CSV table of C-alpha atoms in Angstrom, one decimal:
chain,number,residue,atom,x,y,z
A,237,MET,CA,-0.1,0.1,0.0
A,238,SER,CA,1.5,3.3,-0.9
A,239,LYS,CA,1.8,5.9,1.9
A,240,LYS,CA,-0.6,8.8,2.0
A,241,ILE,CA,0.9,12.6,1.8
A,242,LEU,CA,-1.0,15.6,2.7
A,243,ILE,CA,0.4,19.1,1.0
A,244,ILE,CA,-0.8,22.2,3.1
A,245,GLY,CA,-0.5,25.1,0.8
A,246,ALA,CA,-0.7,23.2,-2.5
A,247,CYS,CA,-1.8,26.2,-4.7
A,248,GLY,CA,1.4,28.2,-3.8
A,249,GLN,CA,4.5,28.7,-6.0
A,250,ILE,CA,6.6,25.7,-4.5
A,251,GLY,CA,3.3,23.9,-3.5
A,252,THR,CA,2.0,23.5,-7.1
A,253,GLU,CA,5.1,22.1,-8.7
A,254,LEU,CA,5.6,19.9,-5.5
A,255,THR,CA,2.0,18.3,-5.6
A,256,HIS,CA,2.5,17.5,-9.5
A,257,LYS,CA,5.9,15.8,-8.7
A,258,LEU,CA,4.7,13.8,-5.5
A,259,ARG,CA,1.7,12.6,-7.7
A,260,ALA,CA,3.9,11.5,-10.5
A,261,ILE,CA,6.0,9.6,-7.9
A,262,HIS,CA,3.0,8.0,-5.6
A,263,GLY,CA,0.0,8.3,-7.7
A,264,VAL,CA,-2.8,11.0,-7.6
A,265,GLU,CA,-5.0,9.3,-5.2
A,266,ASN,CA,-2.0,9.2,-2.5
A,267,VAL,CA,-1.3,13.0,-2.6
A,268,ILE,CA,-4.0,14.9,-0.7
A,269,ALA,CA,-3.7,18.6,-1.8
A,270,SER,CA,-4.8,21.4,0.3
A,271,ASP,CA,-5.3,25.1,0.3
A,272,ILE,CA,-7.4,27.9,2.0
A,273,ARG,CA,-9.3,28.5,-1.1
A,274,LYS,CA,-10.3,26.5,-4.2
A,275,LEU,CA,-8.5,28.1,-7.3
A,276,ASN,CA,-9.4,26.9,-10.9
A,277,ASN,CA,-6.0,25.1,-11.4
A,278,ASP,CA,-4.5,21.7,-12.2
A,279,VAL,CA,-3.7,20.9,-8.3
A,280,VAL,CA,-7.6,21.5,-7.5
A,281,ASN,CA,-8.9,19.9,-10.5
A,282,SER,CA,-7.1,16.9,-10.6
A,283,GLU,CA,-8.4,15.8,-7.1
A,284,PRO,CA,-8.2,14.7,-4.3
A,285,PHE,CA,-8.3,18.5,-3.1
A,286,GLU,CA,-9.6,19.8,0.3
A,287,VAL,CA,-10.0,23.5,1.6
A,288,ILE,CA,-8.4,23.7,4.7
A,289,ASN,CA,-7.2,26.7,7.0
A,290,ALA,CA,-3.7,26.0,8.0
A,291,LEU,CA,-4.3,27.6,11.3
A,292,ASP,CA,-7.1,25.3,12.3
A,293,TYR,CA,-5.5,22.4,14.2
A,294,ASN,CA,-8.9,20.5,14.0
A,295,GLN,CA,-9.2,20.5,10.3
A,296,ILE,CA,-5.7,19.3,9.8
A,297,GLU,CA,-6.2,16.5,12.3
A,298,HIS,CA,-9.6,15.5,10.7
A,299,LEU,CA,-7.8,15.3,7.1
A,300,VAL,CA,-4.9,13.3,8.6
A,301,GLU,CA,-7.3,10.8,10.2
A,302,GLN,CA,-9.9,11.0,6.9
A,303,TYR,CA,-7.1,10.0,4.8
A,304,HIS,CA,-4.8,8.2,7.2
A,305,ILE,CA,-1.9,10.4,6.3
A,306,GLU,CA,1.6,9.4,7.0
A,307,GLU,CA,3.7,12.5,5.7
A,308,VAL,CA,2.8,16.3,5.8
A,309,TYR,CA,4.5,19.0,3.5
A,310,LEU,CA,3.6,22.3,5.1
A,311,MET,CA,4.1,24.7,2.3
A,312,ALA,CA,1.5,27.3,3.6
A,313,ALA,CA,3.3,30.7,4.7
A,314,LEU,CA,3.2,34.5,4.0
A,315,LEU,CA,6.2,35.5,1.8
A,316,SER,CA,9.1,38.2,2.5
A,317,ALA,CA,7.6,41.2,1.1
A,318,THR,CA,3.9,40.4,1.8
A,319,ALA,CA,4.9,39.7,5.5
A,320,GLU,CA,6.4,43.0,6.2
A,321,LYS,CA,2.8,44.6,5.4
A,322,ASN,CA,1.1,42.2,7.7
A,323,PRO,CA,3.6,41.0,10.4
A,324,ALA,CA,0.9,39.8,13.0
A,325,PHE,CA,-0.8,37.6,10.6
A,326,ALA,CA,2.6,36.5,9.2
A,327,TRP,CA,3.8,35.3,12.4
A,328,ASP,CA,0.4,33.6,13.3
A,329,LEU,CA,0.3,31.8,10.1
A,330,ASN,CA,4.0,30.8,9.8
A,331,MET,CA,4.3,29.8,13.4
A,332,ASN,CA,1.1,28.1,14.4
A,333,SER,CA,0.6,26.2,11.3
A,334,LEU,CA,3.9,24.7,12.1
A,335,PHE,CA,3.1,23.8,15.9
A,336,HIS,CA,0.0,22.1,14.5
A,337,VAL,CA,1.9,19.7,12.7
A,338,LEU,CA,4.8,19.2,14.8
A,339,ASN,CA,2.3,18.4,17.6
A,340,LEU,CA,0.3,15.9,15.3
A,341,ALA,CA,3.8,14.2,14.9
A,342,LYS,CA,4.4,14.3,18.4
A,343,ALA,CA,1.1,12.7,19.2
A,344,LYS,CA,2.2,9.9,16.6
A,345,LYS,CA,-0.7,11.0,14.2
A,346,ILE,CA,1.9,11.4,11.3
A,347,LYS,CA,5.2,10.0,10.7
A,348,LYS,CA,7.1,12.7,8.9
A,349,ILE,CA,7.1,16.4,8.2
A,350,PHE,CA,8.5,18.7,5.5
A,351,TRP,CA,8.9,22.2,6.6
A,352,PRO,CA,10.6,24.7,4.3
A,353,SER,CA,13.0,27.5,5.7
A,354,SER,CA,14.5,30.3,3.9
A,355,ILE,CA,17.7,32.3,3.3
A,356,ALA,CA,15.5,34.7,5.1
A,357,VAL,CA,16.7,33.3,8.4
A,358,PHE,CA,20.1,35.2,7.9
A,359,GLY,CA,20.5,38.9,8.6
A,360,PRO,CA,22.7,41.9,8.0
A,361,THR,CA,25.4,40.5,10.3
A,362,THR,CA,25.7,37.1,8.6
A,363,PRO,CA,28.8,36.7,6.5
A,364,LYS,CA,27.4,37.5,3.1
A,365,GLU,CA,29.7,35.2,0.7
A,366,ASN,CA,29.5,31.6,1.0
A,367,THR,CA,27.3,31.8,4.2
A,368,PRO,CA,28.1,28.6,6.3
A,369,GLN,CA,25.6,26.3,7.6
A,370,TYR,CA,26.3,27.3,11.2
A,371,THR,CA,26.5,31.1,11.3
A,372,ILE,CA,25.5,34.4,13.0
A,373,MET,CA,21.5,34.4,12.4
A,374,GLU,CA,20.0,37.9,13.3
A,375,PRO,CA,17.1,38.2,10.7
A,376,SER,CA,15.7,41.6,10.3
A,377,THR,CA,12.5,40.8,8.4
A,378,VAL,CA,9.1,39.2,9.7
A,379,TYR,CA,9.4,36.3,7.5
A,380,GLY,CA,13.2,35.9,8.6
A,381,ILE,CA,12.2,36.0,12.2
A,382,SER,CA,9.4,33.4,11.7
A,383,LYS,CA,11.5,31.0,9.8
A,384,GLN,CA,14.4,31.2,12.2
A,385,SER,CA,11.9,30.6,15.0
A,386,GLY,CA,10.5,27.5,13.1
A,387,GLU,CA,13.9,26.0,12.8
A,388,ARG,CA,14.5,26.3,16.5
A,389,TRP,CA,11.2,24.6,17.1
A,390,CYS,CA,11.7,21.8,14.5
A,391,GLU,CA,15.1,21.0,16.0
A,392,TYR,CA,13.5,21.1,19.4
A,393,TYR,CA,10.5,18.7,18.5
A,394,HIS,CA,13.2,16.2,17.1
A,395,ASN,CA,15.4,16.2,19.9
A,396,ILE,CA,12.8,16.0,22.7
A,397,PHE,CA,10.1,14.3,21.2
A,398,GLY,CA,11.6,12.2,18.4
A,399,VAL,CA,9.6,13.9,15.7
A,400,ASP,CA,11.0,13.2,12.2
A,401,VAL,CA,11.0,16.7,10.7
A,402,ARG,CA,13.1,17.7,7.6
A,403,SER,CA,13.9,21.2,6.4
A,404,ILE,CA,15.8,23.1,3.7
A,405,ARG,CA,16.5,26.8,3.5
A,406,TYR,CA,15.3,27.7,0.1
A,407,PRO,CA,17.2,30.4,-2.1
A,408,GLY,CA,15.2,32.6,-4.5
A,409,LEU,CA,13.0,30.2,-6.7
A,410,ILE,CA,12.6,30.6,-10.3
A,411,SER,CA,9.6,28.9,-11.8
A,412,TRP,CA,7.8,29.4,-15.2
A,413,SER,CA,4.5,27.7,-14.2
A,414,THR,CA,3.3,30.0,-11.2
A,415,PRO,CA,3.2,33.7,-10.9
A,416,PRO,CA,5.4,35.5,-8.5
A,417,GLY,CA,4.0,35.2,-4.8
A,418,GLY,CA,5.1,38.3,-2.9
A,419,GLY,CA,8.6,37.4,-2.3
A,420,THR,CA,12.0,39.7,-2.7
A,421,THR,CA,13.6,37.5,-5.2
A,422,ASP,CA,10.6,37.5,-7.5
A,423,TYR,CA,12.1,40.1,-9.8
A,424,ALA,CA,14.1,37.2,-11.2
A,425,VAL,CA,10.9,35.4,-12.4
A,426,ASP,CA,9.0,38.7,-13.3
A,427,ILE,CA,12.0,39.6,-15.7
A,428,PHE,CA,11.3,36.7,-17.9
A,429,HIS,CA,7.8,37.4,-18.4
A,430,LYS,CA,8.2,41.2,-19.1
A,431,ALA,CA,11.1,40.3,-21.5
A,432,ILE,CA,8.7,38.3,-23.6
A,433,THR,CA,5.7,40.3,-23.3
A,434,ASP,CA,6.9,43.9,-23.1
A,435,GLY,CA,10.7,43.8,-24.2
A,436,LYS,CA,11.6,46.1,-21.1
A,437,TYR,CA,11.5,45.4,-17.4
A,438,GLU,CA,11.6,47.8,-14.4
A,439,CYS,CA,13.5,46.2,-11.5
A,440,PHE,CA,12.5,46.8,-8.0
A,441,LEU,CA,16.2,46.2,-6.8
A,442,SER,CA,19.4,47.8,-7.5
A,443,SER,CA,21.5,46.5,-10.5
A,444,GLU,CA,24.2,44.9,-8.5
A,445,THR,CA,22.0,43.1,-5.9
A,446,LYS,CA,23.7,39.6,-5.6
A,447,MET,CA,21.3,36.8,-4.1
A,448,PRO,CA,21.4,33.0,-4.3
A,449,MET,CA,18.8,31.5,-6.5
A,450,MET,CA,17.6,28.3,-7.9
A,451,TYR,CA,15.4,26.8,-10.5
A,452,MET,CA,12.3,25.3,-9.0
A,453,GLU,CA,12.9,22.1,-10.6
A,454,ASP,CA,15.8,21.7,-8.6
A,455,ALA,CA,14.4,22.8,-5.3
A,456,ILE,CA,11.5,20.3,-5.9
A,457,GLN,CA,14.2,17.6,-6.5
A,458,ALA,CA,15.7,18.7,-3.5
A,459,THR,CA,12.6,18.6,-1.4
A,460,VAL,CA,11.9,14.9,-2.7
A,461,ASP,CA,15.5,13.7,-2.0
A,462,ILE,CA,15.7,14.9,1.6
A,463,MET,CA,12.2,13.2,2.4
A,464,GLU,CA,13.5,9.9,0.8
A,465,ALA,CA,16.8,10.0,2.5
A,466,PRO,CA,17.2,7.5,5.2
A,467,THR,CA,16.9,8.9,8.6
A,468,GLU,CA,20.5,8.4,9.7
A,469,SER,CA,21.5,10.5,6.7
A,470,ILE,CA,19.5,13.5,8.3
A,471,LYS,CA,22.2,15.1,10.5
A,472,ILE,CA,20.8,18.6,10.8
A,473,ARG,CA,17.0,18.9,12.1
A,474,SER,CA,16.9,22.8,12.0
A,475,SER,CA,17.2,23.4,8.4
A,476,TYR,CA,19.9,22.7,5.6
A,477,ASN,CA,21.3,25.4,3.4
A,478,LEU,CA,20.8,24.7,-0.2
A,479,ALA,CA,22.3,26.5,-3.1
A,480,ALA,CA,22.6,26.3,-6.9
A,481,MET,CA,23.7,29.7,-8.4
A,482,SER,CA,24.0,33.4,-7.2
A,483,PHE,CA,23.7,36.4,-9.8
A,484,THR,CA,22.7,39.9,-9.8
A,485,PRO,CA,19.8,41.8,-11.9
A,486,THR,CA,22.5,42.7,-14.3
A,487,GLN,CA,23.8,39.4,-14.8
A,488,ILE,CA,20.5,37.9,-15.3
A,489,ALA,CA,19.3,40.5,-17.7
A,490,ALA,CA,22.5,39.9,-19.9
A,491,GLU,CA,21.8,36.3,-20.0
A,492,ILE,CA,18.4,36.8,-21.3
A,493,GLN,CA,19.7,39.4,-23.8
A,494,LYS,CA,21.6,36.6,-25.4
A,495,HIS,CA,18.1,35.4,-26.5
A,496,ILE,CA,16.1,38.6,-26.5
A,497,PRO,CA,18.7,41.2,-27.3
A,498,ASN,CA,16.2,44.2,-27.2
A,499,LEU,CA,15.5,43.7,-23.7
A,500,GLN,CA,15.6,47.0,-21.8
A,501,VAL,CA,16.1,47.0,-18.0
A,502,THR,CA,15.7,49.7,-15.7
A,503,TYR,CA,16.3,50.1,-12.0
A,504,LYS,CA,13.8,51.6,-9.3
A,505,PRO,CA,14.7,50.0,-5.9
A,506,ASP,CA,11.8,49.9,-3.5
A,507,PHE,CA,11.2,48.7,0.0
A,508,ARG,CA,12.5,45.2,-1.0
A,509,GLN,CA,16.0,46.4,-1.5
A,510,LYS,CA,16.5,46.6,2.1
A,511,ILE,CA,15.0,43.1,2.7
A,512,ALA,CA,17.6,41.9,-0.3
A,513,ASP,CA,20.6,43.8,1.2
A,514,SER,CA,20.1,41.7,4.5
A,515,TRP,CA,20.3,38.4,3.0
A,516,PRO,CA,23.4,36.4,1.9
A,517,ALA,CA,24.9,36.9,-1.5
A,518,SER,CA,25.9,33.1,-1.8
A,519,ILE,CA,25.4,30.1,0.1
A,520,ASP,CA,27.8,27.0,1.4
A,521,ASP,CA,25.6,23.9,1.0
A,522,SER,CA,28.3,21.4,1.5
A,523,GLN,CA,26.6,19.6,4.0
A,524,ALA,CA,23.4,19.0,2.1
A,525,ARG,CA,25.7,17.8,-0.6
A,526,GLN,CA,27.5,15.6,1.9
A,527,ASP,CA,24.7,14.0,4.0
A,528,TRP,CA,22.1,13.4,1.5
A,529,ASN,CA,23.9,13.7,-2.0
A,530,TRP,CA,22.2,17.1,-3.0
A,531,LYS,CA,23.1,18.3,-6.4
A,532,ASN,CA,21.7,21.0,-8.5
A,533,LYS,CA,21.1,20.4,-12.3
A,534,PHE,CA,20.6,24.0,-13.6
A,535,ASN,CA,22.9,27.0,-13.6
A,536,ILE,CA,22.2,30.4,-15.0
A,537,GLU,CA,22.7,29.5,-18.6
A,538,THR,CA,20.4,26.4,-18.6
A,539,MET,CA,17.9,27.9,-16.4
A,540,THR,CA,17.7,31.0,-18.9
A,541,VAL,CA,17.0,28.6,-21.7
A,542,GLU,CA,14.6,26.4,-20.1
A,543,MET,CA,12.5,29.4,-18.6
A,544,LEU,CA,12.4,31.0,-22.0
A,545,LYS,CA,11.3,28.0,-23.8
A,546,GLN,CA,8.7,27.0,-21.1
A,547,LEU,CA,7.1,30.3,-21.2
A,548,ARG,CA,7.0,30.4,-24.8
A,549,GLU,CA,5.4,26.9,-25.0
A,550,ASN,CA,3.0,27.0,-22.3
A,551,VAL,CA,2.2,30.7,-21.3
A,552,TYR,CA,2.6,33.1,-24.1
A,553,LYS,CA,1.9,30.7,-27.1
């Protein structure tokens, strides 16, 4: 019998592609997608799909019992830029949803949890280049504070209650299939869309703001890999650093211009610049590569080719 998986936040930027990937591996009927509202998209229409509020413990517990869930992927969260506009709700959603699934695992109602962290856990005092796995963490954003607190709770529940919770610190994620979701790294998605539709793009970060990035396919693969890894391979129960490439808006623009030479990019930094400045420029993820054999497939060149190809074939056809 296949294991049953619940994805909370399945209609989000990562949740959408994660749902498709897990259904391809485990079978559609074994992966229950859920979100706070029913959108008209592939995830909802391919069923099983349930409307669920990640802040409602009883709703989550009911679904776990109804479907005999063994693994939960908690993807519901308010992202960096959005969280700055609504700090109290961001804290409530990002923290209490995590407590709900940790407590279900503590009560032995589920066996395994995936919870995503982020490079937002680092702050202005963190070493910017090749940021180590263990380093100074003084996040200066609402999102970062909630993610760092979440990491501490994950480790605590593992150490004290034996909860099998696994986590990675996602860098900026680039995907063709879902629109930007309110993150500071979203310029690197938007620029591809505007390059194709308008031939020009106004970037909300300064031209030399370097940040760690990853193509969504790699992030999804890493998520599957860490969950499939043997328990003894997972040495870190807070969250693993994860990396693939780092670039500036200037560099990604130049890469796109190899394919769309007339693309014009201007720069008008807004409140997100301050968030970006507090984050690392590059990440040392040697521990993930060593412990569970993480390796990325895409770099800036191959990702650019793939993004433009997929957008032209699937979005702007």
